[in-house]
mmCIF file of C-alpha atoms and ligand atoms in Angstrom:
data_model
loop_
_atom_site.group_PDB
_atom_site.id
_atom_site.type_symbol
_atom_site.label_atom_id
_atom_site.label_comp_id
_atom_site.label_asym_id
_atom_site.label_seq_id
_atom_site.Cartn_x
_atom_site.Cartn_y
_atom_site.Cartn_z
ATOM 1 C CA MET A 1 27.759 -123.359 -148.818
ATOM 2 C CA GLU A 2 30.447 -122.063 -151.090
ATOM 3 C CA ILE A 3 29.947 -118.475 -152.239
ATOM 4 C CA ARG A 4 31.197 -119.399 -155.655
ATOM 5 C CA SER A 5 29.356 -122.662 -156.141
ATOM 6 C CA ILE A 6 26.873 -122.502 -158.956
ATOM 7 C CA LYS A 7 24.004 -124.878 -159.371
ATOM 8 C CA THR A 8 21.100 -124.417 -161.731
ATOM 9 C CA PRO A 9 18.277 -124.363 -162.607
ATOM 10 C CA GLY A 10 17.349 -121.305 -160.551
ATOM 11 C CA PHE A 11 14.582 -123.022 -158.646
ATOM 12 C CA ILE A 12 17.118 -125.492 -157.253
ATOM 13 C CA LYS A 13 19.165 -122.560 -155.965
ATOM 14 C CA SER A 14 16.077 -121.108 -154.294
ATOM 15 C CA LEU A 15 15.199 -124.487 -152.869
ATOM 16 C CA PHE A 16 18.740 -124.835 -151.560
ATOM 17 C CA ILE A 17 18.540 -121.453 -149.855
ATOM 18 C CA ALA A 18 15.115 -122.316 -148.468
ATOM 19 C CA LEU A 19 16.465 -125.577 -147.072
ATOM 20 C CA LEU A 20 19.395 -123.777 -145.490
ATOM 21 C CA THR A 21 17.052 -121.272 -143.907
ATOM 22 C CA LEU A 22 15.140 -124.155 -142.385
ATOM 23 C CA SER A 23 18.441 -125.624 -141.153
ATOM 24 C CA VAL A 24 17.776 -128.805 -143.048
ATOM 25 C CA SER A 25 20.895 -130.429 -144.381
ATOM 26 C CA PHE A 26 21.136 -130.834 -148.132
ATOM 27 C CA GLU A 27 23.393 -133.554 -149.425
ATOM 28 C CA SER A 28 24.411 -133.951 -153.031
ATOM 29 C CA LYS A 29 23.469 -137.274 -154.557
ATOM 30 C CA ALA A 30 26.137 -139.935 -154.878
ATOM 31 C CA GLU A 31 25.902 -140.003 -158.669
ATOM 32 C CA ASP A 32 26.422 -136.240 -159.006
ATOM 33 C CA ILE A 33 29.677 -135.238 -160.652
ATOM 34 C CA ASN A 34 31.945 -132.878 -158.836
ATOM 35 C CA ILE A 35 33.188 -130.269 -161.305
ATOM 36 C CA VAL A 36 35.676 -127.473 -160.698
ATOM 37 C CA THR A 37 35.858 -124.785 -163.359
ATOM 38 C CA THR A 38 38.551 -122.131 -163.513
ATOM 39 C CA ASN A 39 36.138 -119.230 -163.974
ATOM 40 C CA THR A 40 32.468 -118.221 -163.739
ATOM 41 C CA ILE A 41 31.829 -118.291 -167.501
ATOM 42 C CA LEU A 42 32.850 -121.939 -167.704
ATOM 43 C CA ALA A 43 30.849 -122.678 -164.529
ATOM 44 C CA ASP A 44 27.692 -121.289 -166.082
ATOM 45 C CA ILE A 45 28.105 -123.145 -169.391
ATOM 46 C CA THR A 46 28.750 -126.341 -167.419
ATOM 47 C CA SER A 47 25.657 -125.880 -165.290
ATOM 48 C CA GLU A 48 23.494 -125.329 -168.389
ATOM 49 C CA VAL A 49 24.791 -128.591 -169.864
ATOM 50 C CA THR A 50 24.787 -130.813 -166.763
ATOM 51 C CA GLY A 51 21.545 -129.511 -165.231
ATOM 52 C CA LYS A 52 20.977 -131.097 -161.855
ATOM 53 C CA HIS A 53 23.651 -133.771 -162.194
ATOM 54 C CA ALA A 54 26.700 -131.781 -161.157
ATOM 55 C CA VAL A 55 28.010 -129.807 -158.218
ATOM 56 C CA ILE A 56 30.048 -126.973 -159.684
ATOM 57 C CA TYR A 57 32.664 -124.751 -158.099
ATOM 58 C CA SER A 58 34.385 -121.840 -159.831
ATOM 59 C CA LEU A 59 37.913 -120.967 -158.697
ATOM 60 C CA VAL A 60 37.802 -117.322 -159.841
ATOM 61 C CA GLY A 61 34.660 -115.540 -158.659
ATOM 62 C CA TYR A 62 32.296 -112.991 -160.189
ATOM 63 C CA ASP A 63 33.898 -109.709 -161.323
ATOM 64 C CA GLU A 64 37.351 -111.043 -160.479
ATOM 65 C CA GLU A 65 40.465 -110.877 -162.630
ATOM 66 C CA VAL A 66 41.335 -114.233 -164.264
ATOM 67 C CA HIS A 67 44.858 -113.694 -165.597
ATOM 68 C CA ALA A 68 46.562 -113.145 -162.245
ATOM 69 C CA PHE A 69 44.850 -116.084 -160.496
ATOM 70 C CA ASN A 70 47.004 -118.500 -158.558
ATOM 71 C CA PRO A 71 45.416 -121.397 -156.632
ATOM 72 C CA LYS A 72 45.482 -121.206 -152.822
ATOM 73 C CA PRO A 73 45.838 -124.431 -150.760
ATOM 74 C CA SER A 74 42.022 -124.547 -150.422
ATOM 75 C CA ASP A 75 41.709 -124.330 -154.229
ATOM 76 C CA LEU A 76 44.228 -127.135 -154.666
ATOM 77 C CA LYS A 77 42.089 -129.267 -152.353
ATOM 78 C CA LYS A 78 39.028 -128.553 -154.509
ATOM 79 C CA LEU A 79 41.002 -129.454 -157.626
ATOM 80 C CA LYS A 80 42.144 -132.731 -156.062
ATOM 81 C CA GLU A 81 38.563 -133.670 -155.138
ATOM 82 C CA ALA A 82 37.132 -132.797 -158.548
ATOM 83 C CA ASP A 83 35.968 -135.495 -160.985
ATOM 84 C CA ILE A 84 36.453 -133.048 -163.851
ATOM 85 C CA ILE A 85 38.427 -129.802 -164.056
ATOM 86 C CA ILE A 86 37.122 -127.510 -166.790
ATOM 87 C CA ALA A 87 39.692 -124.978 -167.928
ATOM 88 C CA ASN A 88 39.707 -122.577 -170.842
ATOM 89 C CA GLY A 89 43.161 -123.590 -172.080
ATOM 90 C CA LYS A 90 45.272 -121.511 -174.507
ATOM 91 C CA ASN A 91 47.571 -120.757 -171.602
ATOM 92 C CA LEU A 92 45.002 -118.848 -169.558
ATOM 93 C CA GLU A 93 45.687 -121.222 -166.658
ATOM 94 C CA GLY A 94 49.467 -121.713 -166.688
ATOM 95 C CA TRP A 95 49.327 -123.001 -163.084
ATOM 96 C CA LEU A 96 47.479 -126.136 -164.302
ATOM 97 C CA SER A 97 50.862 -127.701 -165.060
ATOM 98 C CA ARG A 98 51.143 -128.194 -161.279
ATOM 99 C CA ILE A 99 48.083 -130.506 -161.154
ATOM 100 C CA ASP A 100 49.027 -134.185 -160.792
ATOM 101 C CA ASP A 101 46.020 -135.820 -162.422
ATOM 102 C CA LYS A 102 46.056 -134.211 -165.857
ATOM 103 C CA ASN A 103 43.580 -136.747 -167.276
ATOM 104 C CA LYS A 104 40.680 -134.982 -165.617
ATOM 105 C CA ILE A 105 41.482 -131.590 -167.173
ATOM 106 C CA VAL A 106 39.161 -130.544 -170.021
ATOM 107 C CA GLU A 107 40.243 -127.765 -172.396
ATOM 108 C CA ALA A 108 36.928 -126.052 -173.135
ATOM 109 C CA SER A 109 38.283 -123.893 -175.989
ATOM 110 C CA LYS A 110 39.792 -126.854 -177.882
ATOM 111 C CA GLY A 111 38.952 -126.657 -181.577
ATOM 112 C CA ILE A 112 38.251 -122.941 -181.917
ATOM 113 C CA LYS A 113 40.012 -121.191 -184.791
ATOM 114 C CA SER A 114 42.496 -119.351 -182.655
ATOM 115 C CA ILE A 115 44.054 -115.926 -182.993
ATOM 116 C CA LYS A 116 47.787 -115.638 -182.402
ATOM 117 C CA LYS A 117 49.311 -112.489 -180.951
ATOM 118 C CA ASP A 118 53.043 -112.001 -180.420
ATOM 119 C CA GLY A 119 53.496 -115.760 -180.778
ATOM 120 C CA TYR A 120 50.843 -116.584 -178.153
ATOM 121 C CA GLU A 121 47.332 -117.904 -178.636
ATOM 122 C CA ASP A 122 44.687 -115.414 -177.526
ATOM 123 C CA PRO A 123 42.729 -117.243 -174.767
ATOM 124 C CA HIS A 124 39.550 -115.078 -174.942
ATOM 125 C CA GLY A 125 37.595 -117.388 -177.284
ATOM 126 C CA TRP A 126 34.388 -117.102 -175.220
ATOM 127 C CA ASN A 127 33.926 -113.454 -176.218
ATOM 128 C CA SER A 128 32.670 -114.351 -179.697
ATOM 129 C CA PRO A 129 29.303 -116.135 -179.840
ATOM 130 C CA TYR A 130 30.632 -118.010 -182.889
ATOM 131 C CA ASN A 131 32.775 -119.999 -180.446
ATOM 132 C CA ALA A 132 29.986 -120.729 -177.944
ATOM 133 C CA ASN A 133 29.022 -123.966 -179.724
ATOM 134 C CA ILE A 134 32.537 -125.333 -179.373
ATOM 135 C CA TYR A 135 32.731 -124.543 -175.665
ATOM 136 C CA ILE A 136 29.311 -126.130 -175.099
ATOM 137 C CA ASP A 137 30.153 -129.281 -177.101
ATOM 138 C CA ASN A 138 33.503 -129.804 -175.365
ATOM 139 C CA ILE A 139 31.857 -129.578 -171.952
ATOM 140 C CA ALA A 140 28.965 -131.872 -172.957
ATOM 141 C CA TYR A 141 31.464 -134.417 -174.309
ATOM 142 C CA ALA A 142 33.401 -134.405 -171.022
ATOM 143 C CA ALA A 143 30.218 -134.768 -168.935
ATOM 144 C CA CYS A 144 29.067 -137.661 -171.168
ATOM 145 C CA ALA A 145 32.375 -139.439 -170.718
ATOM 146 C CA LYS A 146 32.059 -139.139 -166.936
ATOM 147 C CA ILE A 147 28.414 -140.227 -166.579
ATOM 148 C CA PRO A 148 27.254 -141.897 -169.792
ATOM 149 C CA ALA A 149 23.879 -142.719 -168.183
ATOM 150 C CA TYR A 150 22.844 -139.053 -168.524
ATOM 151 C CA CYS A 151 24.526 -138.418 -171.852
ATOM 152 C CA ASN A 152 21.282 -138.005 -173.786
ATOM 153 C CA GLU A 153 20.138 -135.397 -171.294
ATOM 154 C CA PHE A 154 23.450 -133.513 -171.539
ATOM 155 C CA LYS A 155 23.321 -133.553 -175.341
ATOM 156 C CA ASP A 156 19.736 -132.373 -175.294
ATOM 157 C CA ASN A 157 20.598 -129.500 -172.941
ATOM 158 C CA ALA A 158 23.618 -128.628 -175.090
ATOM 159 C CA ASN A 159 21.602 -128.577 -178.322
ATOM 160 C CA LYS A 160 18.890 -126.296 -176.922
ATOM 161 C CA TYR A 161 21.524 -124.027 -175.402
ATOM 162 C CA LYS A 162 23.484 -123.829 -178.666
ATOM 163 C CA GLN A 163 20.310 -122.901 -180.528
ATOM 164 C CA THR A 164 19.860 -119.805 -178.323
ATOM 165 C CA PHE A 165 23.392 -118.683 -179.233
ATOM 166 C CA ASN A 166 22.797 -119.336 -182.927
ATOM 167 C CA GLU A 167 19.754 -117.060 -182.876
ATOM 168 C CA LEU A 168 21.642 -114.371 -180.956
ATOM 169 C CA THR A 169 24.566 -114.524 -183.398
ATOM 170 C CA ILE A 170 22.363 -114.156 -186.481
ATOM 171 C CA LYS A 171 20.482 -111.221 -184.936
ATOM 172 C CA TYR A 172 23.621 -109.236 -184.065
ATOM 173 C CA LYS A 173 25.510 -110.143 -187.232
ATOM 174 C CA GLN A 174 22.754 -108.456 -189.264
ATOM 175 C CA LEU A 175 22.779 -105.380 -187.025
ATOM 176 C CA TYR A 176 26.582 -105.024 -187.148
ATOM 177 C CA ASP A 177 26.726 -105.585 -190.911
ATOM 178 C CA ALA A 178 24.360 -102.630 -191.335
ATOM 179 C CA LEU A 179 26.635 -100.250 -189.366
ATOM 180 C CA PRO A 180 29.047 -98.005 -191.304
ATOM 181 C CA GLN A 181 32.547 -99.507 -191.058
ATOM 182 C CA GLU A 182 34.056 -96.185 -189.876
ATOM 183 C CA ASN A 183 31.874 -96.321 -186.744
ATOM 184 C CA LYS A 184 33.113 -99.773 -185.745
ATOM 185 C CA LYS A 185 36.244 -98.842 -183.804
ATOM 186 C CA ALA A 186 36.942 -98.313 -180.121
ATOM 187 C CA ILE A 187 39.477 -98.386 -177.308
ATOM 188 C CA THR A 188 39.205 -101.285 -174.822
ATOM 189 C CA ALA A 189 40.825 -101.798 -171.423
ATOM 190 C CA HIS A 190 42.661 -105.020 -172.292
ATOM 191 C CA ASP A 191 42.930 -107.215 -175.358
ATOM 192 C CA ALA A 192 39.940 -109.430 -174.482
ATOM 193 C CA PHE A 193 37.769 -108.953 -177.573
ATOM 194 C CA GLY A 194 39.969 -110.087 -180.462
ATOM 195 C CA TYR A 195 37.573 -112.898 -181.426
ATOM 196 C CA LEU A 196 34.568 -110.597 -181.312
ATOM 197 C CA ALA A 197 36.455 -108.055 -183.438
ATOM 198 C CA ARG A 198 37.381 -110.706 -186.016
ATOM 199 C CA ASP A 199 33.861 -112.146 -186.281
ATOM 200 C CA PHE A 200 31.970 -108.816 -186.324
ATOM 201 C CA GLU A 201 34.531 -106.761 -188.278
ATOM 202 C CA ILE A 202 35.322 -104.355 -185.450
ATOM 203 C CA THR A 203 38.616 -102.591 -184.722
ATOM 204 C CA PHE A 204 39.421 -102.611 -181.012
ATOM 205 C CA ILE A 205 42.576 -100.923 -179.785
ATOM 206 C CA PRO A 206 43.406 -102.347 -176.363
ATOM 207 C CA ILE A 207 45.362 -100.426 -173.745
ATOM 208 C CA LYS A 208 46.767 -103.653 -172.298
ATOM 209 C CA GLY A 209 47.790 -106.884 -173.996
ATOM 210 C CA VAL A 210 46.147 -110.310 -173.977
ATOM 211 C CA ASN A 211 47.655 -111.539 -170.697
ATOM 212 C CA GLU A 212 49.082 -108.344 -169.303
ATOM 213 C CA GLU A 213 48.736 -107.675 -165.598
ATOM 214 C CA THR A 214 50.992 -104.632 -165.340
ATOM 215 C CA GLU A 215 49.904 -101.038 -164.782
ATOM 216 C CA ILE A 216 49.483 -98.762 -167.780
ATOM 217 C CA SER A 217 52.485 -96.487 -168.335
ATOM 218 C CA ALA A 218 52.259 -92.784 -169.165
ATOM 219 C CA GLN A 219 54.038 -93.557 -172.444
ATOM 220 C CA ILE A 220 51.389 -96.072 -173.545
ATOM 221 C CA LEU A 221 48.652 -93.631 -172.612
ATOM 222 C CA ALA A 222 50.288 -90.862 -174.666
ATOM 223 C CA GLN A 223 50.467 -93.237 -177.642
ATOM 224 C CA ILE A 224 46.793 -94.130 -177.288
ATOM 225 C CA ILE A 225 45.780 -90.458 -177.060
ATOM 226 C CA LYS A 226 47.679 -89.814 -180.301
ATOM 227 C CA GLN A 227 45.950 -92.796 -181.930
ATOM 228 C CA ILE A 228 42.480 -91.648 -180.840
ATOM 229 C CA ARG A 229 43.082 -88.172 -182.290
ATOM 230 C CA GLU A 230 44.547 -89.456 -185.548
ATOM 231 C CA SER A 231 42.032 -92.205 -186.289
ATOM 232 C CA GLY A 232 38.949 -90.359 -185.027
ATOM 233 C CA ILE A 233 37.989 -93.024 -182.468
ATOM 234 C CA LYS A 234 34.935 -91.828 -180.549
ATOM 235 C CA VAL A 235 34.281 -94.657 -178.113
ATOM 236 C CA ILE A 236 36.130 -96.076 -175.107
ATOM 237 C CA PHE A 237 34.950 -99.223 -173.321
ATOM 238 C CA ILE A 238 35.843 -99.961 -169.722
ATOM 239 C CA GLU A 239 35.558 -103.473 -168.198
ATOM 240 C CA ASN A 240 34.048 -105.065 -165.129
ATOM 241 C CA ILE A 241 37.401 -106.585 -164.097
ATOM 242 C CA SER A 242 39.790 -103.666 -164.535
ATOM 243 C CA ASN A 243 40.211 -100.159 -163.162
ATOM 244 C CA THR A 244 38.863 -97.140 -165.034
ATOM 245 C CA HIS A 245 41.556 -94.498 -164.417
ATOM 246 C CA PHE A 246 42.846 -94.794 -167.975
ATOM 247 C CA ALA A 247 39.409 -94.045 -169.409
ATOM 248 C CA GLU A 248 38.919 -90.921 -167.299
ATOM 249 C CA GLN A 249 42.228 -89.570 -168.533
ATOM 250 C CA LEU A 250 41.440 -90.384 -172.183
ATOM 251 C CA THR A 251 38.078 -88.620 -172.058
ATOM 252 C CA LYS A 252 39.805 -85.528 -170.634
ATOM 253 C CA GLU A 253 42.479 -85.467 -173.324
ATOM 254 C CA THR A 254 40.362 -86.394 -176.366
ATOM 255 C CA SER A 255 36.803 -86.013 -177.634
ATOM 256 C CA ALA A 256 36.097 -89.742 -177.177
ATOM 257 C CA THR A 257 33.486 -90.772 -174.620
ATOM 258 C CA ILE A 258 32.902 -93.895 -172.524
ATOM 259 C CA GLY A 259 30.578 -96.264 -174.403
ATOM 260 C CA GLY A 260 29.871 -98.558 -171.461
ATOM 261 C CA GLU A 261 31.343 -101.238 -169.242
ATOM 262 C CA LEU A 262 32.009 -104.542 -171.005
ATOM 263 C CA ILE A 263 32.003 -107.869 -169.210
ATOM 264 C CA SER A 264 35.266 -109.386 -170.364
ATOM 265 C CA ASP A 265 36.602 -112.394 -168.471
ATOM 266 C CA SER A 266 34.284 -113.016 -165.497
ATOM 267 C CA LEU A 267 30.516 -112.897 -165.146
ATOM 268 C CA SER A 268 29.313 -109.836 -163.300
ATOM 269 C CA LYS A 269 27.119 -109.642 -160.221
ATOM 270 C CA LYS A 270 27.537 -105.865 -159.992
ATOM 271 C CA ASN A 271 26.090 -105.427 -163.503
ATOM 272 C CA SER A 272 23.491 -108.212 -163.071
ATOM 273 C CA VAL A 273 25.119 -110.037 -165.971
ATOM 274 C CA ASP A 274 25.407 -113.374 -164.227
ATOM 275 C CA THR A 275 25.099 -115.895 -167.073
ATOM 276 C CA TYR A 276 27.244 -116.455 -170.138
ATOM 277 C CA TYR A 277 24.289 -115.891 -172.467
ATOM 278 C CA LYS A 278 23.467 -112.568 -170.759
ATOM 279 C CA MET A 279 27.127 -111.596 -170.993
ATOM 280 C CA VAL A 280 27.407 -112.134 -174.749
ATOM 281 C CA ASP A 281 24.071 -110.416 -175.336
ATOM 282 C CA TYR A 282 24.983 -107.497 -173.046
ATOM 283 C CA ASN A 283 28.407 -106.946 -174.665
ATOM 284 C CA LEU A 284 27.066 -107.088 -178.225
ATOM 285 C CA LYS A 285 24.217 -104.732 -177.313
ATOM 286 C CA THR A 286 26.483 -102.259 -175.465
ATOM 287 C CA VAL A 287 29.002 -102.108 -178.312
ATOM 288 C CA TYR A 288 26.271 -101.858 -180.948
ATOM 289 C CA GLU A 289 24.483 -99.001 -179.176
ATOM 290 C CA ALA A 290 27.725 -97.075 -178.663
ATOM 291 C CA PHE A 291 28.710 -97.487 -182.343
ATOM 292 C CA SER A 292 25.308 -96.592 -183.700
ATOM 293 C CA SER A 293 25.089 -93.398 -181.613
ATOM 294 C CA ALA A 294 28.748 -92.308 -182.122
ATOM 295 C CA LYS A 295 28.917 -88.911 -183.815
HETATM 296 ZN ZN1 ZN B 1 41.521 -111.197 -170.347
#
């Protein structure tokens, strides 16, 4: 059993574990689709849409960094065997150009109103719930094309799933709109929340860029400290996928405090935020609570 394979609903997982415990072999059905996703967020959305009709494997695991990923030979084998490869797109997975069969690649973020930074498209579309519907529809469309016999089921799953995001979005939009604008600003570890900032009128100042993998320089840190002091920023958010040294230094040098750990690019086992819905809810709640208590 692959550590990173995801298969829902939950009771199937439990059944699978129970079967393994009993040393009974469990074979996937012949009509199941074999889907490889590039990260855990896409794996979870895919499993919500395809239900029991897909075997899903995520290349990047929980709490792992997505920008620096490079496929190992075992990953390339998985990609070769896949019926569908679900990627985010917007250059998050530059290594995909090495895949021979490009027809099976699905760009899950296709159609979102993208943000451009320094000439590049910001890949982090998933971090705004306003984009969830597009991700869900793109994945449902791809699953339908692969097994049309279950298309009605996929569409049904997608519609119910989208409805939960619509309700979540309306709830938080009202809460954020009621916050004073001067409270809605913070430092983040890397530039992963541009879409959330745009859609909820937040100012995030990231320490690292959209795709940056380099260490933070003392110069950048000095600049950020100056910015915190000048603009009266009171909140710093750390992330599940990056180190926290920068934040410790900033809290020593300024009066800003850590507002929580955001789940940016990978679902989190360590924070028990292991579904995409929980992730969006958790991030919006964490940011809201930090902004509403900032003094
Ligand atoms: Zn990122």
